[in-house]
Amino acid sequence: MATVESMLNDKGKVIFSLAPDKTIQDALKLMADKDVGAVLIMENDKLLGIFTERDYARKGTLQGNPVTTPLKDVMTRQVYFVGPDQSAEECMAQMVDKRFRHLPVVKDGKVVGVISITDVVKTVISDKETLIAGMENFRVGMELMQ
């Protein structure tokens, strides 16, 4: 069963973050440039929040001007996170239950990466394919023994 650590090793541990006083426009530019759906809002290596495409769609233009509104005014402050030893299945359950698509990964109080629902789904599918192939090999082996 794959862990968050293995997902990060596969995709890389790049963290895209901005300070809370940066603007919505700064976040949108970074997200577009890096082709990501979320940025972490951090100050002095402390995770303060997360800003996602969904935050922009729901709050970005309703609560101010994207050019001047700081991220601290529109970010999601209640950030759920996972540890590197958690399984892909645990992450998927949390994402489905809480209805979000990005999870910061925290180890010893420090952000070490971010995983997305896409990362999790790919990993779970790969794990299931491996399990099915193993079961099929076992079945064939049992048939040959008869």
mmCIF file of C-alpha atoms in Angstrom:
data_model
loop_
_atom_site.group_PDB
_atom_site.id
_atom_site.type_symbol
_atom_site.label_atom_id
_atom_site.label_comp_id
_atom_site.label_asym_id
_atom_site.label_seq_id
_atom_site.Cartn_x
_atom_site.Cartn_y
_atom_site.Cartn_z
ATOM 1 C CA MET A 1 0.000 0.000 0.000
ATOM 2 C CA ALA A 2 1.509 3.306 -1.118
ATOM 3 C CA THR A 3 2.176 6.076 1.369
ATOM 4 C CA VAL A 4 2.194 9.839 1.069
ATOM 5 C CA GLU A 5 6.000 9.682 1.205
ATOM 6 C CA SER A 6 6.089 7.458 -1.890
ATOM 7 C CA MET A 7 3.706 9.810 -3.709
ATOM 8 C CA LEU A 8 5.967 12.771 -2.908
ATOM 9 C CA ASN A 9 9.036 10.840 -4.034
ATOM 10 C CA ASP A 10 7.322 10.143 -7.368
ATOM 11 C CA LYS A 11 6.069 13.676 -8.010
ATOM 12 C CA GLY A 12 8.682 15.733 -6.199
ATOM 13 C CA LYS A 13 8.539 17.791 -3.047
ATOM 14 C CA VAL A 14 8.160 21.227 -4.589
ATOM 15 C CA ILE A 15 6.072 23.582 -2.466
ATOM 16 C CA PHE A 16 4.431 26.620 -4.025
ATOM 17 C CA SER A 17 3.671 29.218 -1.389
ATOM 18 C CA LEU A 18 3.043 32.915 -0.925
ATOM 19 C CA ALA A 19 2.961 35.292 2.019
ATOM 20 C CA PRO A 20 -0.459 36.286 3.394
ATOM 21 C CA ASP A 21 -0.060 39.896 2.241
ATOM 22 C CA LYS A 22 0.340 38.876 -1.414
ATOM 23 C CA THR A 23 -2.719 39.413 -3.584
ATOM 24 C CA ILE A 24 -5.206 37.122 -5.249
ATOM 25 C CA GLN A 25 -3.650 38.119 -8.559
ATOM 26 C CA ASP A 26 -0.203 37.024 -7.316
ATOM 27 C CA ALA A 27 -1.644 33.628 -6.409
ATOM 28 C CA LEU A 28 -3.458 33.210 -9.722
ATOM 29 C CA LYS A 29 -0.296 34.067 -11.645
ATOM 30 C CA LEU A 30 1.783 31.569 -9.669
ATOM 31 C CA MET A 31 -0.863 28.876 -10.045
ATOM 32 C CA ALA A 32 -1.076 29.465 -13.805
ATOM 33 C CA ASP A 33 2.714 29.588 -14.235
ATOM 34 C CA LYS A 34 3.236 26.347 -12.300
ATOM 35 C CA ASP A 35 0.038 24.624 -13.508
ATOM 36 C CA VAL A 36 -1.207 23.918 -9.986
ATOM 37 C CA GLY A 37 -4.621 24.328 -8.402
ATOM 38 C CA ALA A 38 -3.508 25.602 -5.004
ATOM 39 C CA VAL A 39 -0.817 27.565 -3.198
ATOM 40 C CA LEU A 40 0.028 27.401 0.460
ATOM 41 C CA ILE A 41 -0.076 30.619 2.439
ATOM 42 C CA MET A 42 2.999 30.642 4.659
ATOM 43 C CA GLU A 43 5.022 33.025 6.760
ATOM 44 C CA ASN A 44 8.385 32.123 8.297
ATOM 45 C CA ASP A 45 7.843 28.461 7.339
ATOM 46 C CA LYS A 46 4.524 28.437 9.237
ATOM 47 C CA LEU A 47 1.441 27.209 7.377
ATOM 48 C CA LEU A 48 -1.310 29.820 7.778
ATOM 49 C CA GLY A 49 -3.748 28.737 5.093
ATOM 50 C CA ILE A 50 -4.295 27.553 1.554
ATOM 51 C CA PHE A 51 -5.661 29.361 -1.490
ATOM 52 C CA THR A 52 -7.244 27.243 -4.211
ATOM 53 C CA GLU A 53 -9.060 27.676 -7.491
ATOM 54 C CA ARG A 54 -12.232 27.004 -5.533
ATOM 55 C CA ASP A 55 -11.432 29.854 -3.113
ATOM 56 C CA TYR A 56 -11.057 32.183 -6.072
ATOM 57 C CA ALA A 57 -14.297 30.995 -7.654
ATOM 58 C CA ARG A 58 -16.249 31.384 -4.417
ATOM 59 C CA LYS A 59 -14.589 34.363 -2.736
ATOM 60 C CA GLY A 60 -12.073 35.967 -5.042
ATOM 61 C CA THR A 61 -14.244 38.412 -6.923
ATOM 62 C CA LEU A 62 -17.036 38.571 -4.353
ATOM 63 C CA GLN A 63 -14.873 39.810 -1.492
ATOM 64 C CA GLY A 64 -12.730 42.357 -3.239
ATOM 65 C CA ASN A 65 -10.539 43.220 -6.150
ATOM 66 C CA PRO A 66 -8.115 40.441 -7.183
ATOM 67 C CA VAL A 67 -5.423 43.055 -7.848
ATOM 68 C CA THR A 68 -5.537 44.536 -4.340
ATOM 69 C CA THR A 69 -7.162 41.960 -2.034
ATOM 70 C CA PRO A 70 -4.601 40.160 0.139
ATOM 71 C CA LEU A 71 -4.704 36.384 0.350
ATOM 72 C CA LYS A 72 -5.184 36.540 4.124
ATOM 73 C CA ASP A 73 -8.687 37.893 3.445
ATOM 74 C CA VAL A 74 -9.788 35.023 1.188
ATOM 75 C CA MET A 75 -7.620 32.006 2.027
ATOM 76 C CA THR A 76 -8.969 28.892 3.689
ATOM 77 C CA ARG A 77 -7.676 29.079 7.247
ATOM 78 C CA GLN A 78 -8.696 25.636 8.467
ATOM 79 C CA VAL A 79 -6.104 23.548 6.681
ATOM 80 C CA TYR A 80 -6.252 19.788 6.924
ATOM 81 C CA PHE A 81 -2.960 18.004 6.363
ATOM 82 C CA VAL A 82 -1.461 14.532 6.311
ATOM 83 C CA GLY A 83 1.786 12.959 7.405
ATOM 84 C CA PRO A 84 4.232 11.129 5.142
ATOM 85 C CA ASP A 85 3.370 7.716 6.604
ATOM 86 C CA GLN A 86 -0.350 7.892 5.843
ATOM 87 C CA SER A 87 -1.719 5.705 3.068
ATOM 88 C CA ALA A 88 -3.181 6.887 -0.212
ATOM 89 C CA GLU A 89 -6.497 5.341 0.841
ATOM 90 C CA GLU A 90 -6.528 7.395 4.062
ATOM 91 C CA CYS A 91 -5.859 10.549 2.050
ATOM 92 C CA MET A 92 -8.643 9.741 -0.380
ATOM 93 C CA ALA A 93 -11.102 9.150 2.455
ATOM 94 C CA GLN A 94 -10.180 12.479 4.049
ATOM 95 C CA MET A 95 -10.414 14.356 0.754
ATOM 96 C CA VAL A 96 -13.812 12.860 -0.052
ATOM 97 C CA ASP A 97 -15.138 13.408 3.462
ATOM 98 C CA LYS A 98 -13.978 17.038 3.703
ATOM 99 C CA ARG A 99 -14.562 17.779 -0.008
ATOM 100 C CA PHE A 100 -11.208 19.234 -0.959
ATOM 101 C CA ARG A 101 -8.572 18.446 -3.552
ATOM 102 C CA HIS A 102 -5.231 19.420 -1.992
ATOM 103 C CA LEU A 103 -3.477 18.279 1.176
ATOM 104 C CA PRO A 104 -0.278 19.733 2.589
ATOM 105 C CA VAL A 105 2.098 17.102 3.915
ATOM 106 C CA VAL A 106 3.582 17.920 7.319
ATOM 107 C CA LYS A 107 6.461 16.117 9.014
ATOM 108 C CA ASP A 108 7.730 17.169 12.435
ATOM 109 C CA GLY A 109 5.754 20.406 12.196
ATOM 110 C CA LYS A 110 7.261 21.383 8.829
ATOM 111 C CA VAL A 111 5.533 21.388 5.446
ATOM 112 C CA VAL A 112 7.381 18.951 3.187
ATOM 113 C CA GLY A 113 5.046 18.817 0.181
ATOM 114 C CA VAL A 114 1.527 18.932 -1.183
ATOM 115 C CA ILE A 115 -0.510 16.148 -2.739
ATOM 116 C CA SER A 116 -3.567 16.530 -4.934
ATOM 117 C CA ILE A 117 -6.575 14.332 -5.511
ATOM 118 C CA THR A 118 -5.026 13.454 -8.889
ATOM 119 C CA ASP A 119 -1.883 12.149 -7.167
ATOM 120 C CA VAL A 120 -3.999 10.108 -4.769
ATOM 121 C CA VAL A 121 -6.302 8.629 -7.426
ATOM 122 C CA LYS A 122 -3.360 7.627 -9.650
ATOM 123 C CA THR A 123 -1.685 5.939 -6.688
ATOM 124 C CA VAL A 124 -4.801 4.092 -5.535
ATOM 125 C CA ILE A 125 -5.484 2.850 -9.080
ATOM 126 C CA SER A 126 -1.888 1.666 -9.436
ATOM 127 C CA ASP A 127 -2.094 -0.148 -6.090
ATOM 128 C CA LYS A 128 -5.337 -1.855 -7.129
ATOM 129 C CA GLU A 129 -3.893 -2.880 -10.509
ATOM 130 C CA THR A 130 -0.895 -4.418 -8.743
ATOM 131 C CA LEU A 131 -3.185 -6.277 -6.347
ATOM 132 C CA ILE A 132 -5.360 -7.578 -9.195
ATOM 133 C CA ALA A 133 -2.310 -8.738 -11.163
ATOM 134 C CA GLY A 134 -1.015 -10.583 -8.091
ATOM 135 C CA MET A 135 -4.372 -12.251 -7.541
ATOM 136 C CA GLU A 136 -4.550 -13.265 -11.194
ATOM 137 C CA ASN A 137 -1.057 -14.785 -11.012
ATOM 138 C CA PHE A 138 -2.091 -16.687 -7.889
ATOM 139 C CA ARG A 139 -5.240 -17.988 -9.613
ATOM 140 C CA VAL A 140 -3.267 -19.150 -12.655
ATOM 141 C CA GLY A 141 -0.711 -20.824 -10.391
ATOM 142 C CA MET A 142 -3.455 -22.656 -8.516
ATOM 143 C CA GLU A 143 -4.997 -23.862 -11.790
ATOM 144 C CA LEU A 144 -1.636 -25.191 -12.962
ATOM 145 C CA MET A 145 -1.228 -27.148 -9.729
ATOM 146 C CA GLN A 146 -4.507 -29.028 -10.283
#
